[in-house]
Each structure stands twice: as structure tokens, then as C-alpha cells.
GROMACS .gro file of C-alpha atoms in nm:
model
  379
    1UNK     CA    1  -0.446  -1.271   2.121
    2UNK     CA    2  -0.466  -1.251   1.749
    3UNK     CA    3  -0.712  -1.110   1.531
    4UNK     CA    4  -1.016  -1.263   1.666
    5UNK     CA    5  -1.384  -1.253   1.534
    6UNK     CA    6  -1.670  -1.422   1.629
    7UNK     CA    7  -2.018  -1.503   1.444
    8UNK     CA    8  -2.295  -1.604   1.632
    9UNK     CA    9  -2.342  -1.947   1.593
   10UNK     CA   10  -2.031  -2.002   1.447
   11UNK     CA   11  -1.694  -2.115   1.673
   12UNK     CA   12  -1.452  -1.822   1.724
   13UNK     CA   13  -1.171  -1.763   1.442
   14UNK     CA   14  -0.860  -1.671   1.538
   15UNK     CA   15  -0.604  -1.526   1.290
   16UNK     CA   16  -0.247  -1.457   1.399
   17UNK     CA   17  -0.105  -1.311   1.106
   18UNK     CA   18  -0.038  -0.977   1.014
   19UNK     CA   19  -0.186  -0.758   0.719
   20UNK     CA   20   0.138  -0.827   0.561
   21UNK     CA   21   0.139  -1.167   0.522
   22UNK     CA   22  -0.017  -1.231   0.225
   23UNK     CA   23  -0.307  -1.410   0.360
   24UNK     CA   24  -0.577  -1.510   0.112
   25UNK     CA   25  -0.920  -1.389   0.142
   26UNK     CA   26  -1.019  -1.758   0.010
   27UNK     CA   27  -0.801  -1.912   0.287
   28UNK     CA   28  -0.965  -1.679   0.517
   29UNK     CA   29  -1.308  -1.805   0.397
   30UNK     CA   30  -1.230  -2.166   0.454
   31UNK     CA   31  -1.138  -2.079   0.817
   32UNK     CA   32  -1.490  -1.975   0.842
   33UNK     CA   33  -1.654  -2.253   0.654
   34UNK     CA   34  -1.461  -2.491   0.923
   35UNK     CA   35  -1.576  -2.260   1.244
   36UNK     CA   36  -1.937  -2.357   1.125
   37UNK     CA   37  -1.888  -2.737   1.108
   38UNK     CA   38  -2.132  -2.862   1.388
   39UNK     CA   39  -1.880  -2.983   1.679
   40UNK     CA   40  -1.592  -2.727   1.573
   41UNK     CA   41  -1.536  -2.531   1.905
   42UNK     CA   42  -1.259  -2.309   1.788
   43UNK     CA   43  -1.017  -2.256   1.462
   44UNK     CA   44  -0.665  -2.085   1.478
   45UNK     CA   45  -0.490  -1.916   1.129
   46UNK     CA   46  -0.148  -1.888   1.164
   47UNK     CA   47   0.078  -1.669   0.950
   48UNK     CA   48   0.168  -1.943   0.682
   49UNK     CA   49  -0.198  -1.995   0.608
   50UNK     CA   50  -0.323  -2.075   0.270
   51UNK     CA   51  -0.622  -2.231   0.077
   52UNK     CA   52  -0.619  -2.615   0.063
   53UNK     CA   53  -0.827  -2.934   0.009
   54UNK     CA   54  -1.088  -3.041   0.292
   55UNK     CA   55  -0.976  -2.692   0.442
   56UNK     CA   56  -0.714  -2.427   0.483
   57UNK     CA   57  -0.337  -2.539   0.546
   58UNK     CA   58  -0.164  -2.334   0.804
   59UNK     CA   59  -0.421  -2.395   1.086
   60UNK     CA   60  -0.540  -2.560   1.425
   61UNK     CA   61  -0.910  -2.704   1.468
   62UNK     CA   62  -1.076  -2.794   1.779
   63UNK     CA   63  -1.356  -2.993   1.759
   64UNK     CA   64  -1.550  -3.248   1.960
   65UNK     CA   65  -1.516  -3.527   1.663
   66UNK     CA   66  -1.291  -3.644   1.442
   67UNK     CA   67  -1.235  -3.502   1.090
   68UNK     CA   68  -1.005  -3.700   0.854
   69UNK     CA   69  -1.029  -3.446   0.617
   70UNK     CA   70  -0.824  -3.203   0.831
   71UNK     CA   71  -0.545  -3.444   0.876
   72UNK     CA   72  -0.545  -3.477   0.462
   73UNK     CA   73  -0.406  -3.752   0.276
   74UNK     CA   74  -0.045  -3.733   0.446
   75UNK     CA   75  -0.098  -3.810   0.807
   76UNK     CA   76   0.223  -3.765   1.006
   77UNK     CA   77   0.350  -3.543   0.738
   78UNK     CA   78   0.656  -3.356   0.902
   79UNK     CA   79   1.019  -3.252   1.030
   80UNK     CA   80   1.287  -3.314   1.147
   81UNK     CA   81   1.629  -3.189   1.213
   82UNK     CA   82   1.943  -3.360   1.286
   83UNK     CA   83   2.288  -3.233   1.384
   84UNK     CA   84   2.587  -3.406   1.175
   85UNK     CA   85   2.939  -3.523   1.310
   86UNK     CA   86   3.067  -3.309   1.006
   87UNK     CA   87   3.192  -2.948   1.000
   88UNK     CA   88   3.011  -2.721   0.760
   89UNK     CA   89   3.312  -2.524   0.637
   90UNK     CA   90   3.474  -2.854   0.502
   91UNK     CA   91   3.178  -2.908   0.276
   92UNK     CA   92   3.216  -2.888  -0.086
   93UNK     CA   93   2.878  -2.843  -0.242
   94UNK     CA   94   2.883  -3.006  -0.571
   95UNK     CA   95   3.053  -3.296  -0.404
   96UNK     CA   96   2.793  -3.332  -0.140
   97UNK     CA   97   2.542  -3.302  -0.416
   98UNK     CA   98   2.671  -3.572  -0.584
   99UNK     CA   99   2.630  -3.814  -0.314
  100UNK     CA  100   2.320  -3.713  -0.161
  101UNK     CA  101   2.149  -3.785  -0.487
  102UNK     CA  102   2.134  -4.121  -0.480
  103UNK     CA  103   1.893  -4.046  -0.169
  104UNK     CA  104   1.612  -3.970  -0.417
  105UNK     CA  105   1.621  -4.304  -0.482
  106UNK     CA  106   1.460  -4.625  -0.326
  107UNK     CA  107   1.578  -4.724   0.007
  108UNK     CA  108   1.755  -5.098  -0.067
  109UNK     CA  109   1.770  -5.175   0.316
  110UNK     CA  110   1.615  -5.368   0.508
  111UNK     CA  111   1.235  -5.249   0.542
  112UNK     CA  112   1.125  -5.574   0.729
  113UNK     CA  113   1.390  -5.500   0.959
  114UNK     CA  114   1.311  -5.164   1.025
  115UNK     CA  115   0.938  -5.221   1.084
  116UNK     CA  116   0.996  -5.482   1.330
  117UNK     CA  117   1.259  -5.308   1.525
  118UNK     CA  118   1.001  -5.013   1.562
  119UNK     CA  119   0.711  -5.255   1.617
  120UNK     CA  120   0.507  -5.165   1.309
  121UNK     CA  121   0.299  -5.412   1.165
  122UNK     CA  122   0.385  -5.450   0.782
  123UNK     CA  123   0.185  -5.355   0.501
  124UNK     CA  124   0.137  -5.353   0.122
  125UNK     CA  125   0.265  -4.994   0.135
  126UNK     CA  126   0.555  -5.029   0.316
  127UNK     CA  127   0.832  -5.018   0.006
  128UNK     CA  128   0.827  -4.622  -0.041
  129UNK     CA  129   0.968  -4.671   0.346
  130UNK     CA  130   1.307  -4.442   0.319
  131UNK     CA  131   1.152  -4.207   0.065
  132UNK     CA  132   1.098  -3.852   0.024
  133UNK     CA  133   0.840  -3.848  -0.176
  134UNK     CA  134   0.703  -3.567  -0.409
  135UNK     CA  135   0.530  -3.222  -0.350
  136UNK     CA  136   0.714  -3.016  -0.103
  137UNK     CA  137   0.906  -3.266   0.064
  138UNK     CA  138   1.278  -3.292   0.073
  139UNK     CA  139   1.612  -3.362   0.232
  140UNK     CA  140   1.833  -3.085   0.300
  141UNK     CA  141   2.184  -3.031   0.402
  142UNK     CA  142   2.219  -2.716   0.599
  143UNK     CA  143   2.459  -2.485   0.777
  144UNK     CA  144   2.418  -2.255   1.037
  145UNK     CA  145   2.354  -1.913   0.941
  146UNK     CA  146   2.304  -1.764   1.285
  147UNK     CA  147   2.273  -1.880   1.642
  148UNK     CA  148   2.037  -1.666   1.862
  149UNK     CA  149   2.022  -1.888   2.197
  150UNK     CA  150   2.383  -2.016   2.269
  151UNK     CA  151   2.203  -2.241   2.535
  152UNK     CA  152   2.006  -2.445   2.306
  153UNK     CA  153   2.300  -2.648   2.195
  154UNK     CA  154   2.322  -2.568   1.868
  155UNK     CA  155   2.678  -2.592   1.763
  156UNK     CA  156   2.733  -2.283   1.491
  157UNK     CA  157   3.033  -2.491   1.312
  158UNK     CA  158   2.816  -2.823   1.257
  159UNK     CA  159   2.655  -2.900   0.968
  160UNK     CA  160   2.272  -3.013   0.993
  161UNK     CA  161   2.026  -3.216   0.787
  162UNK     CA  162   1.679  -3.122   0.773
  163UNK     CA  163   1.382  -3.379   0.661
  164UNK     CA  164   1.033  -3.313   0.554
  165UNK     CA  165   0.847  -3.626   0.471
  166UNK     CA  166   0.555  -3.812   0.577
  167UNK     CA  167   0.363  -4.140   0.537
  168UNK     CA  168   0.350  -4.183   0.157
  169UNK     CA  169   0.105  -4.404   0.052
  170UNK     CA  170  -0.020  -4.487   0.368
  171UNK     CA  171  -0.178  -4.155   0.479
  172UNK     CA  172  -0.324  -4.161   0.144
  173UNK     CA  173  -0.505  -4.478   0.144
  174UNK     CA  174  -0.618  -4.403   0.501
  175UNK     CA  175  -0.798  -4.078   0.386
  176UNK     CA  176  -0.962  -4.243   0.087
  177UNK     CA  177  -1.119  -4.549   0.304
  178UNK     CA  178  -1.289  -4.240   0.505
  179UNK     CA  179  -1.417  -3.997   0.248
  180UNK     CA  180  -1.542  -4.298  -0.001
  181UNK     CA  181  -1.880  -4.231   0.130
  182UNK     CA  182  -1.852  -3.850   0.168
  183UNK     CA  183  -1.671  -3.664   0.437
  184UNK     CA  184  -1.847  -3.680   0.802
  185UNK     CA  185  -1.678  -3.624   1.139
  186UNK     CA  186  -1.608  -3.958   1.315
  187UNK     CA  187  -1.735  -3.961   1.707
  188UNK     CA  188  -1.395  -4.060   1.859
  189UNK     CA  189  -1.547  -4.397   2.094
  190UNK     CA  190  -1.751  -4.496   1.781
  191UNK     CA  191  -1.612  -4.856   1.566
  192UNK     CA  192  -1.529  -4.583   1.276
  193UNK     CA  193  -1.351  -4.334   1.497
  194UNK     CA  194  -1.157  -4.605   1.675
  195UNK     CA  195  -1.067  -4.774   1.368
  196UNK     CA  196  -0.965  -4.415   1.178
  197UNK     CA  197  -0.740  -4.374   1.510
  198UNK     CA  198  -0.546  -4.644   1.486
  199UNK     CA  199  -0.469  -4.653   1.136
  200UNK     CA  200  -0.369  -4.280   1.181
  201UNK     CA  201  -0.131  -4.356   1.489
  202UNK     CA  202   0.001  -4.653   1.295
  203UNK     CA  203   0.072  -4.349   1.003
  204UNK     CA  204   0.219  -4.106   1.225
  205UNK     CA  205   0.454  -4.394   1.366
  206UNK     CA  206   0.576  -4.500   1.014
  207UNK     CA  207   0.599  -4.138   0.904
  208UNK     CA  208   0.854  -4.053   1.174
  209UNK     CA  209   1.089  -4.350   1.111
  210UNK     CA  210   1.074  -4.267   0.728
  211UNK     CA  211   1.212  -3.957   0.814
  212UNK     CA  212   1.507  -4.126   1.020
  213UNK     CA  213   1.536  -4.374   0.767
  214UNK     CA  214   1.598  -4.059   0.510
  215UNK     CA  215   1.856  -3.887   0.773
  216UNK     CA  216   2.026  -4.232   0.804
  217UNK     CA  217   2.051  -4.248   0.413
  218UNK     CA  218   2.165  -3.917   0.395
  219UNK     CA  219   2.443  -3.937   0.662
  220UNK     CA  220   2.613  -4.288   0.577
  221UNK     CA  221   2.627  -4.088   0.212
  222UNK     CA  222   2.817  -3.799   0.365
  223UNK     CA  223   3.004  -4.055   0.591
  224UNK     CA  224   2.912  -3.906   0.904
  225UNK     CA  225   2.672  -4.002   1.205
  226UNK     CA  226   2.290  -3.782   1.248
  227UNK     CA  227   2.200  -3.674   1.601
  228UNK     CA  228   1.848  -3.585   1.647
  229UNK     CA  229   1.736  -3.214   1.752
  230UNK     CA  230   1.362  -3.198   1.712
  231UNK     CA  231   1.094  -3.406   1.546
  232UNK     CA  232   0.711  -3.331   1.438
  233UNK     CA  233   0.414  -3.404   1.269
  234UNK     CA  234   0.218  -3.137   1.106
  235UNK     CA  235  -0.096  -3.339   1.005
  236UNK     CA  236  -0.272  -3.491   1.291
  237UNK     CA  237  -0.504  -3.544   1.554
  238UNK     CA  238  -0.428  -3.478   1.912
  239UNK     CA  239  -0.662  -3.585   2.189
  240UNK     CA  240  -0.695  -3.291   2.464
  241UNK     CA  241  -0.923  -3.247   2.745
  242UNK     CA  242  -1.055  -2.941   2.550
  243UNK     CA  243  -1.150  -3.179   2.267
  244UNK     CA  244  -1.001  -3.357   1.965
  245UNK     CA  245  -0.726  -3.071   1.798
  246UNK     CA  246  -0.626  -3.146   1.466
  247UNK     CA  247  -0.327  -2.976   1.334
  248UNK     CA  248  -0.363  -2.948   0.924
  249UNK     CA  249  -0.022  -2.764   0.820
  250UNK     CA  250   0.084  -2.654   1.191
  251UNK     CA  251   0.365  -2.720   1.442
  252UNK     CA  252   0.282  -2.817   1.812
  253UNK     CA  253   0.371  -2.565   2.037
  254UNK     CA  254   0.368  -2.801   2.318
  255UNK     CA  255   0.658  -3.060   2.234
  256UNK     CA  256   0.989  -2.861   2.256
  257UNK     CA  257   1.184  -2.697   1.970
  258UNK     CA  258   1.031  -2.682   1.628
  259UNK     CA  259   1.149  -2.575   1.269
  260UNK     CA  260   0.992  -2.356   1.064
  261UNK     CA  261   1.149  -2.379   0.681
  262UNK     CA  262   1.108  -2.102   0.400
  263UNK     CA  263   1.108  -2.194   0.037
  264UNK     CA  264   1.448  -2.384  -0.071
  265UNK     CA  265   1.610  -2.097  -0.163
  266UNK     CA  266   1.551  -1.902   0.170
  267UNK     CA  267   1.670  -1.990   0.538
  268UNK     CA  268   1.481  -2.200   0.774
  269UNK     CA  269   1.472  -2.135   1.166
  270UNK     CA  270   1.494  -2.301   1.468
  271UNK     CA  271   1.234  -2.164   1.707
  272UNK     CA  272   1.161  -2.248   2.095
  273UNK     CA  273   0.751  -2.215   2.129
  274UNK     CA  274   0.668  -1.972   2.436
  275UNK     CA  275   0.480  -2.134   2.697
  276UNK     CA  276   0.311  -1.806   2.768
  277UNK     CA  277   0.150  -1.804   2.398
  278UNK     CA  278  -0.217  -1.693   2.422
  279UNK     CA  279  -0.442  -2.055   2.422
  280UNK     CA  280  -0.628  -1.888   2.108
  281UNK     CA  281  -0.359  -2.046   1.907
  282UNK     CA  282  -0.480  -2.372   2.007
  283UNK     CA  283  -0.125  -2.521   2.085
  284UNK     CA  284  -0.008  -2.481   1.786
  285UNK     CA  285   0.256  -2.246   1.550
  286UNK     CA  286   0.335  -2.171   1.193
  287UNK     CA  287   0.478  -2.458   1.013
  288UNK     CA  288   0.670  -2.336   0.730
  289UNK     CA  289   0.670  -2.023   0.478
  290UNK     CA  290   0.311  -2.125   0.339
  291UNK     CA  291   0.227  -2.086  -0.032
  292UNK     CA  292   0.198  -1.754  -0.193
  293UNK     CA  293   0.100  -1.899  -0.539
  294UNK     CA  294  -0.097  -2.210  -0.619
  295UNK     CA  295   0.110  -2.501  -0.777
  296UNK     CA  296  -0.062  -2.460  -1.114
  297UNK     CA  297  -0.051  -2.118  -1.131
  298UNK     CA  298   0.365  -2.160  -1.119
  299UNK     CA  299   0.369  -2.361  -1.423
  300UNK     CA  300   0.486  -2.124  -1.665
  301UNK     CA  301   0.554  -1.815  -1.421
  302UNK     CA  302   0.901  -1.974  -1.394
  303UNK     CA  303   1.093  -2.279  -1.554
  304UNK     CA  304   1.007  -2.221  -1.909
  305UNK     CA  305   1.368  -2.160  -2.040
  306UNK     CA  306   1.667  -2.368  -1.979
  307UNK     CA  307   1.855  -2.061  -1.808
  308UNK     CA  308   1.558  -2.051  -1.567
  309UNK     CA  309   1.569  -2.418  -1.444
  310UNK     CA  310   1.898  -2.347  -1.432
  311UNK     CA  311   1.860  -2.060  -1.199
  312UNK     CA  312   1.620  -2.283  -0.992
  313UNK     CA  313   1.879  -2.539  -0.965
  314UNK     CA  314   2.088  -2.333  -0.766
  315UNK     CA  315   2.007  -2.118  -0.456
  316UNK     CA  316   2.081  -1.766  -0.317
  317UNK     CA  317   2.351  -1.893  -0.107
  318UNK     CA  318   2.524  -2.113  -0.357
  319UNK     CA  319   2.364  -2.410  -0.305
  320UNK     CA  320   2.188  -2.696  -0.503
  321UNK     CA  321   1.889  -2.797  -0.580
  322UNK     CA  322   1.844  -3.149  -0.684
  323UNK     CA  323   1.514  -3.195  -0.870
  324UNK     CA  324   1.512  -3.337  -1.215
  325UNK     CA  325   1.135  -3.301  -1.262
  326UNK     CA  326   1.057  -2.986  -1.452
  327UNK     CA  327   0.721  -2.931  -1.338
  328UNK     CA  328   0.819  -3.026  -0.979
  329UNK     CA  329   1.111  -2.783  -1.000
  330UNK     CA  330   0.844  -2.486  -1.107
  331UNK     CA  331   0.600  -2.582  -0.872
  332UNK     CA  332   0.849  -2.543  -0.607
  333UNK     CA  333   1.015  -2.236  -0.717
  334UNK     CA  334   1.096  -1.979  -0.409
  335UNK     CA  335   0.883  -1.780  -0.574
  336UNK     CA  336   0.547  -2.010  -0.514
  337UNK     CA  337   0.607  -1.927  -0.116
  338UNK     CA  338   0.594  -1.623   0.123
  339UNK     CA  339   0.872  -1.462   0.274
  340UNK     CA  340   0.976  -1.666   0.555
  341UNK     CA  341   1.150  -1.363   0.757
  342UNK     CA  342   0.751  -1.226   0.736
  343UNK     CA  343   0.603  -1.564   0.929
  344UNK     CA  344   0.882  -1.563   1.168
  345UNK     CA  345   0.789  -1.177   1.259
  346UNK     CA  346   0.438  -1.297   1.288
  347UNK     CA  347   0.505  -1.558   1.569
  348UNK     CA  348   0.747  -1.306   1.745
  349UNK     CA  349   0.492  -1.023   1.750
  350UNK     CA  350   0.209  -1.239   1.839
  351UNK     CA  351   0.374  -1.395   2.149
  352UNK     CA  352   0.395  -1.740   1.982
  353UNK     CA  353   0.751  -1.834   1.958
  354UNK     CA  354   1.147  -1.672   1.983
  355UNK     CA  355   1.396  -1.748   1.708
  356UNK     CA  356   1.694  -2.026   1.866
  357UNK     CA  357   1.892  -2.039   1.489
  358UNK     CA  358   1.843  -2.005   1.153
  359UNK     CA  359   2.009  -2.240   0.909
  360UNK     CA  360   2.105  -2.169   0.500
  361UNK     CA  361   2.055  -2.461   0.269
  362UNK     CA  362   2.370  -2.652   0.107
  363UNK     CA  363   2.198  -2.908  -0.065
  364UNK     CA  364   1.849  -2.989  -0.145
  365UNK     CA  365   1.737  -3.302  -0.252
  366UNK     CA  366   1.354  -3.355  -0.382
  367UNK     CA  367   1.362  -3.625  -0.687
  368UNK     CA  368   1.538  -3.754  -0.976
  369UNK     CA  369   1.464  -3.863  -1.333
  370UNK     CA  370   1.394  -4.230  -1.338
  371UNK     CA  371   1.714  -4.400  -1.477
  372UNK     CA  372   1.699  -4.635  -1.816
  373UNK     CA  373   1.783  -4.931  -1.777
  374UNK     CA  374   2.090  -5.077  -1.963
  375UNK     CA  375   2.118  -5.115  -2.326
  376UNK     CA  376   2.181  -5.505  -2.220
  377UNK     CA  377   1.838  -5.498  -2.050
  378UNK     CA  378   1.649  -5.367  -2.354
  379UNK     CA  379   1.732  -5.591  -2.587
   0.00000   0.00000   0.00000
């Protein structure tokens, strides 16, 4: 059932992580603070748990009301995995990296047409459609490391594409509108609650389209086709008969296969959530490795020298990491994250999921430097 504890007057807190999961005390205290809020019914901490803003990341929260802060500033942020009609053995990493670099540039396609085709109303923030964004977002070309379930349809000879991105400016604007007068819960049937949900649902659909456009851009660069394997959101509100479920850096366990990525220097895992998982996990599993060190503490810890930056531009599997922002390269170094093997082991030992396949990173695209204008444009 997990490591559960219940304090009188506080919702139960269920922890699905072992003593070796590197769970900070600050994150546990945040879980307990959330459980102490009026109307919160239960809280589940997952093995990627770490401190965050407005509550810990790597948790699920069941409540009576909508809490925009629990969703955060990137509603709809999530993962999408695609199988490519491209043999992984034919990939030349450096050549693929050169082709995929353009995915980090602004999308120059028909944004209005994409929105219309998916029945999404236009907004002032649509120029970022088809772009990865900053932070821990990425587009990654992968090869199969191992298949554990041959019935899942994973072709070990094919290349795969994993896209991690969200709603970009839409999610940020949504949260800003609802925290301008301070964080407060919203009744689901109130005018304010309904207004939030309409914008929230739009952001989730926009984020899903964003991941799909990124995948199509990457597949086009590699001259292949991409077929979706699975897709989900990590930051969202879900209405259930039991209450309002918030996932704050947590993947759903009731929507089929889920990708749980490691750092950009580690394996990613495709897992099948178990129908027999304890209900205390609140229909959720871990969404990734989870941070071991916060961003600010990574500055100066790694990436200070040229040789160290060159090391970070390669992964232990001989793959490439395209990130031309020195600060971001340090913040997102593999050392900043927990070992993914431990997170996966906890998911298995607590009966939350079983492993279907693992993937190694070949090329990770994050951010490129802003290109200078041509000389003739600067005269």
C-alpha cells in the first residue's frame, strides 16, 4: 500500500518510494502541507518526488476543489513516444544531430491551419506552437535497449522519438490569471472554476498538438514517418467520482502505456501500469527520474570548464546532446537527476507498474543559440 501516515485533521499521505529513493525532507514536508489544506482528501508521493513551487513535484492530490497551483505553470506538460519507420542500426548519430538541430528553431509551418484542424481557438500565444521550450523539455531520438514484453508491439530494430513539452506560454498565462489575487481553491461548479477548466482543457489539447508537431518536424528532418505509441499529460486536473484529481508531475496509470524517462544521460523506460495497483496511489505513477539537485545548485557544480561542457554534450551511450545554453546545460546535467533504475524499481516493488521496454538516447535536442543576423542585415 505504500508508506502511509495519517495525522488527525490532515488528509492521509501515502508514499510510494523506498529509503534509497533520495527523497528530500523538504518534499515530504510539502506533501504534508498539501494534506493539511481544507478539502484535500488524500495525497500520494511517487518515487520521483522532489520540492517544487506551490507543492512538491511527483505527486497526485485528490481534493474537493480545483487548485491551480497544483497544476502549475505548464498545464498539459507531458510525454509522447513515437515509433519511426527507420532502422536504428542505420542511424549515424552526428548526421542525425545535424538534421535534428533545426527542431530547436521556431516552427515555420501553418500554425493557423494546425489549430483549425484540431478545432483549437487561436490566441496571442500560438507563435510557440511546435517548439520544445526550456527547462527539462526535450525532443530525443532513441534506440531500443531491451524489450521485456514481446507482446507490446515494440520493434527492437526501429528507432523511436520521445517528445517532452507542454503548453508553453498558455500554461504560464493561465496560472498567472488565477494567482494574481493569491492562491485559492476554486469550486468546480463556480463561474471561476468553470472558466479555469475551459482554459485548462484548451491548454492540454494545445500541448498535445505541440508534441505532435514537434514529432512531425523531427520525423521530417530524419526523412521518415512517426507512429504514436503513447501520450499523456503530467500536469493536469481530472474529474473523478471520488473528487478532483490533480497530477503535479505525475503520469496517469489508467490510460495505458507510459514512458518514464531518466536524465538525458540515462535510459528511458516504457511501463505498463498495473490494474491491481493500490488505490492509495491515486491512479498515478512516476513521470520521470525526478531532480536530485535543484537548478541553482547545479550552476558551478558542472559545466564550468570547456572540457566539462564537451562531456555534457555527449551522453554515456555515445549520443549527442544539443544544448547551446551553458546555464541550461549545467542545470540539466545527468548528475542533477536521481538514478532512473531506482525509480523504476520502486514502481515495480510497490506494485504500480511493470517494465515493457527500455530505450537509450541517441540525440537529445534542447536549445540552440540565437542565430545572428546576416552581415547585410546589420549594415
